[in-house]
XYZ file of C-alpha atoms in Angstrom:
338
model
C -82.376 -104.796 44.748
C -79.450 -102.843 46.197
C -75.820 -103.967 45.905
C -73.373 -102.130 48.134
C -72.096 -102.562 51.681
C -69.189 -100.732 53.299
C -68.711 -103.609 55.753
C -67.843 -106.203 53.062
C -64.943 -105.565 50.678
C -66.664 -107.520 47.886
C -69.578 -105.071 48.075
C -67.462 -101.973 48.751
C -67.074 -99.787 45.653
C -64.937 -96.797 44.772
C -65.629 -94.817 41.586
C -68.097 -97.097 39.852
C -67.907 -96.192 36.156
C -70.202 -98.687 34.425
C -72.616 -101.592 34.844
C -73.466 -104.443 32.465
C -75.702 -107.536 32.404
C -75.077 -110.915 30.790
C -77.669 -113.267 29.307
C -78.380 -114.758 32.773
C -78.944 -111.268 34.226
C -75.754 -111.526 36.257
C -74.614 -108.009 37.154
C -71.088 -106.787 36.359
C -69.968 -103.641 38.203
C -66.905 -101.758 36.967
C -65.295 -100.721 40.259
C -62.707 -98.451 38.635
C -61.210 -97.025 41.832
C -60.428 -100.564 43.015
C -59.261 -101.642 39.522
C -61.636 -104.569 39.218
C -64.969 -105.836 37.904
C -67.289 -107.340 40.520
C -69.736 -110.002 39.338
C -73.022 -110.699 41.152
C -75.951 -112.945 40.344
C -79.412 -111.556 39.596
C -80.270 -111.681 43.312
C -77.235 -109.577 44.248
C -75.077 -112.414 45.612
C -71.333 -111.972 45.069
C -69.895 -114.412 42.534
C -66.454 -113.304 41.425
C -63.811 -110.581 41.180
C -62.324 -110.104 37.719
C -59.031 -108.256 37.446
C -56.784 -106.411 39.865
C -54.473 -103.404 39.852
C -51.558 -103.729 37.444
C -50.483 -103.411 33.836
C -50.250 -107.068 32.870
C -52.805 -109.333 31.175
C -56.057 -109.317 33.123
C -54.959 -106.336 35.229
C -56.301 -102.770 35.194
C -55.219 -99.198 35.774
C -58.202 -96.869 35.562
C -60.721 -98.974 33.578
C -63.538 -96.875 32.136
C -66.243 -98.978 30.430
C -67.513 -102.548 30.088
C -69.485 -104.445 27.468
C -70.802 -108.027 27.339
C -71.344 -109.698 23.961
C -73.805 -112.428 22.968
C -71.369 -115.144 24.146
C -71.203 -113.474 27.568
C -67.587 -112.473 27.001
C -66.645 -109.403 29.026
C -64.854 -106.472 27.335
C -63.149 -103.898 29.583
C -61.643 -100.677 28.202
C -58.849 -98.687 29.828
C -57.153 -95.937 27.889
C -55.619 -97.419 24.766
C -56.532 -101.053 25.212
C -59.503 -103.366 25.619
C -59.182 -106.623 27.552
C -61.497 -109.566 26.931
C -62.521 -112.209 29.485
C -64.694 -115.277 28.928
C -67.928 -115.982 30.782
C -65.945 -117.645 33.577
C -63.878 -114.499 34.110
C -60.681 -115.892 32.590
C -58.482 -113.551 30.567
C -58.641 -114.237 26.823
C -57.079 -111.407 24.857
C -55.844 -107.814 24.965
C -56.559 -105.455 22.061
C -54.201 -102.459 21.699
C -55.932 -99.324 20.421
C -54.676 -96.468 18.275
C -56.573 -93.890 20.370
C -58.057 -93.758 23.822
C -61.809 -94.412 23.844
C -64.675 -93.852 26.252
C -67.959 -95.701 25.741
C -67.902 -98.547 23.223
C -70.019 -101.407 21.856
C -69.161 -104.611 19.984
C -71.128 -105.868 16.981
C -71.895 -109.460 16.005
C -68.684 -109.652 13.934
C -66.397 -108.533 16.761
C -65.934 -105.003 15.427
C -65.892 -102.230 18.013
C -67.892 -98.998 17.706
C -66.404 -96.408 20.023
C -66.460 -92.803 21.112
C -62.898 -91.497 20.833
C -60.975 -88.239 20.778
C -57.992 -87.020 18.809
C -56.228 -83.915 17.620
C -55.672 -82.836 14.013
C -54.876 -79.606 12.153
C -58.348 -78.278 12.930
C -58.036 -78.873 16.674
C -59.382 -81.444 19.121
C -62.139 -83.717 17.827
C -64.677 -86.116 19.278
C -65.255 -88.959 16.840
C -67.344 -92.100 16.396
C -65.097 -94.784 14.944
C -65.337 -98.388 13.837
C -62.421 -100.511 15.054
C -61.627 -104.048 13.936
C -60.926 -106.947 16.304
C -57.188 -106.161 16.181
C -57.663 -102.581 17.373
C -57.201 -100.761 14.053
C -59.541 -97.911 13.107
C -61.173 -98.927 9.834
C -63.752 -96.165 9.544
C -64.489 -92.716 10.972
C -68.272 -92.404 11.081
C -68.749 -88.915 12.528
C -66.675 -86.146 14.070
C -67.400 -82.986 16.033
C -65.245 -80.306 17.631
C -64.230 -80.971 21.236
C -63.771 -78.404 24.001
C -60.621 -76.298 24.075
C -57.817 -76.894 26.564
C -56.589 -73.906 28.566
C -52.934 -73.726 29.570
C -51.872 -71.915 32.734
C -48.215 -70.969 33.078
C -46.356 -70.350 36.306
C -42.676 -70.075 37.130
C -42.042 -73.819 37.053
C -44.453 -75.552 34.695
C -47.408 -75.344 32.347
C -50.702 -76.771 33.623
C -53.373 -77.827 31.125
C -56.939 -77.332 32.318
C -59.939 -79.105 30.857
C -63.154 -77.973 32.514
C -65.964 -80.372 31.641
C -69.245 -79.489 33.273
C -73.019 -79.999 33.019
C -73.285 -77.886 29.858
C -70.216 -79.187 28.044
C -71.303 -80.458 24.598
C -70.789 -84.186 24.222
C -70.806 -86.850 21.558
C -73.012 -89.740 22.668
C -73.102 -93.345 21.472
C -75.299 -96.356 22.232
C -76.236 -99.719 20.731
C -79.744 -100.494 19.476
C -78.783 -104.153 18.952
C -75.700 -106.098 17.789
C -75.971 -104.707 14.238
C -77.453 -101.234 14.730
C -76.067 -98.267 16.662
C -77.129 -94.723 17.444
C -75.167 -91.551 18.098
C -75.882 -87.868 18.659
C -74.118 -84.573 19.329
C -75.779 -82.999 22.346
C -75.964 -79.434 20.958
C -78.230 -80.635 18.150
C -81.512 -82.495 18.523
C -80.575 -85.023 15.853
C -80.282 -88.777 16.415
C -78.371 -90.816 13.833
C -79.056 -94.537 13.342
C -76.292 -96.547 11.608
C -75.689 -100.189 10.735
C -72.524 -102.110 11.555
C -70.945 -101.080 8.268
C -71.243 -97.475 9.436
C -73.951 -96.738 6.875
C -76.567 -94.172 7.872
C -79.971 -95.863 8.116
C -81.987 -92.891 9.339
C -81.781 -89.499 11.012
C -84.295 -88.429 13.634
C -84.635 -84.668 13.989
C -86.904 -82.969 16.513
C -87.903 -79.305 16.517
C -87.174 -78.409 20.113
C -86.797 -74.948 21.678
C -83.237 -74.169 22.752
C -82.338 -72.435 26.020
C -79.596 -69.869 26.436
C -77.296 -70.160 29.467
C -77.903 -67.491 32.067
C -75.212 -65.691 34.056
C -76.606 -67.315 37.213
C -76.087 -70.764 35.698
C -72.525 -69.897 34.626
C -71.729 -68.535 38.089
C -73.099 -71.701 39.686
C -71.007 -74.005 37.459
C -67.821 -71.957 37.877
C -68.285 -71.907 41.647
C -68.636 -75.694 41.783
C -65.527 -76.193 39.641
C -63.417 -73.852 41.754
C -64.616 -75.506 44.960
C -63.774 -78.954 43.549
C -60.292 -77.779 42.512
C -59.735 -76.285 45.949
C -60.658 -79.556 47.668
C -58.034 -81.339 45.583
C -55.373 -78.783 46.501
C -55.455 -76.782 43.250
C -56.085 -73.074 42.819
C -56.843 -71.343 39.542
C -57.688 -67.688 38.882
C -61.328 -66.998 38.167
C -60.656 -65.841 34.608
C -58.788 -69.084 33.817
C -61.712 -71.207 35.028
C -64.168 -69.067 33.079
C -62.136 -69.542 29.902
C -61.764 -73.278 30.501
C -65.542 -73.661 30.864
C -65.951 -72.613 27.215
C -69.728 -72.287 27.566
C -71.722 -72.961 24.379
C -74.331 -70.432 23.245
C -77.158 -72.756 24.358
C -77.646 -75.596 26.810
C -77.126 -79.039 25.297
C -80.389 -80.876 24.608
C -79.512 -84.108 26.415
C -76.903 -85.691 28.627
C -77.136 -89.342 27.687
C -78.669 -91.947 25.369
C -79.981 -95.202 26.857
C -81.544 -97.912 24.676
C -83.710 -100.608 26.253
C -83.997 -104.222 25.082
C -87.121 -103.355 23.049
C -85.042 -100.859 21.023
C -86.656 -97.758 22.478
C -84.282 -94.804 22.711
C -84.340 -92.825 25.984
C -82.826 -89.331 25.723
C -81.939 -87.882 29.134
C -82.813 -84.207 28.716
C -80.651 -81.444 30.130
C -82.315 -79.268 32.750
C -80.999 -76.115 34.382
C -78.238 -76.631 36.946
C -80.338 -74.373 39.194
C -83.258 -76.837 39.093
C -83.118 -78.779 42.374
C -85.935 -81.218 41.590
C -85.071 -84.913 41.695
C -87.084 -85.829 38.612
C -85.236 -86.424 35.378
C -87.000 -85.953 32.064
C -86.553 -88.342 29.152
C -87.807 -88.245 25.592
C -88.618 -91.781 24.445
C -88.343 -92.480 20.708
C -88.390 -95.768 18.811
C -85.669 -96.568 16.282
C -88.030 -95.750 13.397
C -88.100 -92.163 14.665
C -91.566 -92.011 16.212
C -91.923 -90.008 19.421
C -93.525 -92.214 22.092
C -93.357 -90.450 25.458
C -91.929 -87.644 27.522
C -91.312 -89.435 30.784
C -90.220 -88.241 34.216
C -88.110 -90.715 36.164
C -86.719 -90.112 39.684
C -83.459 -91.960 38.880
C -80.995 -91.941 35.983
C -80.763 -95.497 34.623
C -77.545 -96.993 33.279
C -79.507 -99.980 31.963
C -83.194 -100.562 31.086
C -83.850 -104.249 30.521
C -86.671 -106.776 30.928
C -88.820 -104.411 32.972
C -86.111 -103.130 35.318
C -83.988 -99.989 35.700
C -80.432 -100.194 37.034
C -78.646 -97.110 38.343
C -75.526 -96.083 40.263
C -76.167 -94.139 43.480
C -73.715 -92.368 45.769
C -75.004 -91.402 49.196
C -74.339 -87.678 49.657
C -73.875 -88.029 53.435
C -71.807 -91.211 53.734
C -70.232 -91.491 50.283
C -71.379 -95.115 50.073
C -71.879 -96.283 46.490
C -74.531 -98.800 45.518
C -76.043 -100.258 42.381
C -79.822 -100.332 42.551
C -82.462 -102.163 40.538
C -86.036 -100.867 40.247
C -89.034 -102.711 38.869
C -91.066 -100.900 36.191
C -94.644 -101.743 37.165
C -96.242 -100.883 33.819
C -93.490 -102.320 31.590
C -95.916 -104.440 29.545
C -98.111 -101.426 28.836
C -95.353 -99.180 27.477
C -95.783 -98.941 23.718
C -93.013 -99.581 21.211
C -94.664 -97.888 18.216
C -97.339 -95.288 17.548
């Protein structure tokens, strides 16, 4: 299945940030650039537009992530609030947040587990937090240092530069089910499994060789960042961009965590930015910590569910964005334990 068509505004996307499925396998596409969520049935037929640009109830400005709970209610995050819609797409409630969040998940009690950032005396932090249904942080589960901001002064103003790139360390979060969650810091090959009280259930640690970052890789990343800034009308000195990159001593181990509906954890492994191959390598581990596979997949899935992969694809030539679904032919043969 492929959903995306530049000739039809209901299928025309701009900056797709997230994808989610409900219990009927309807597909929800977070079309952030158009400030809306587009709903399609499992065959790709357009059903409904949820939201529009604005700051009122049921309206969005830069939405970033979506989640669908067991009642098929839709949660949409944008900055410091989460809006909730029922299964018919009607606005139900807005939850103000104490901090901006990125990816988030909702447990069976309505508590929110989120990846957030804040600043304290020790500097900028990336944190995993538990938030109640009213938007209050009730527990900090883990925290790690975030990248530094670089400030560039000129005669009129101070510009803050944050250069995130392929090797920027990241704090990752995913849901195993409605009561169990997993998180990891990408510079360490450690996977933490927690329950919905924030209690550590297990820690999975793998002895994996690390890779230092070569000068060629740094040059490649810096060149891409400077070219991107130039296209947007910004110019920064080379030394400022180099400082803003804040390269770690080693490459991160993985870019993302995806959990399928059989509770297998897929770790998208970081490869060199100089590697032009289209295959993406994943380590597959079950929630008990047993290594199952090292798999090579020619796409990067956002969702793995009921024998299908869903990804977001932007055509390099036309810029057209589509959501694609692939069938996993050997789904029933893939083991869940050793």
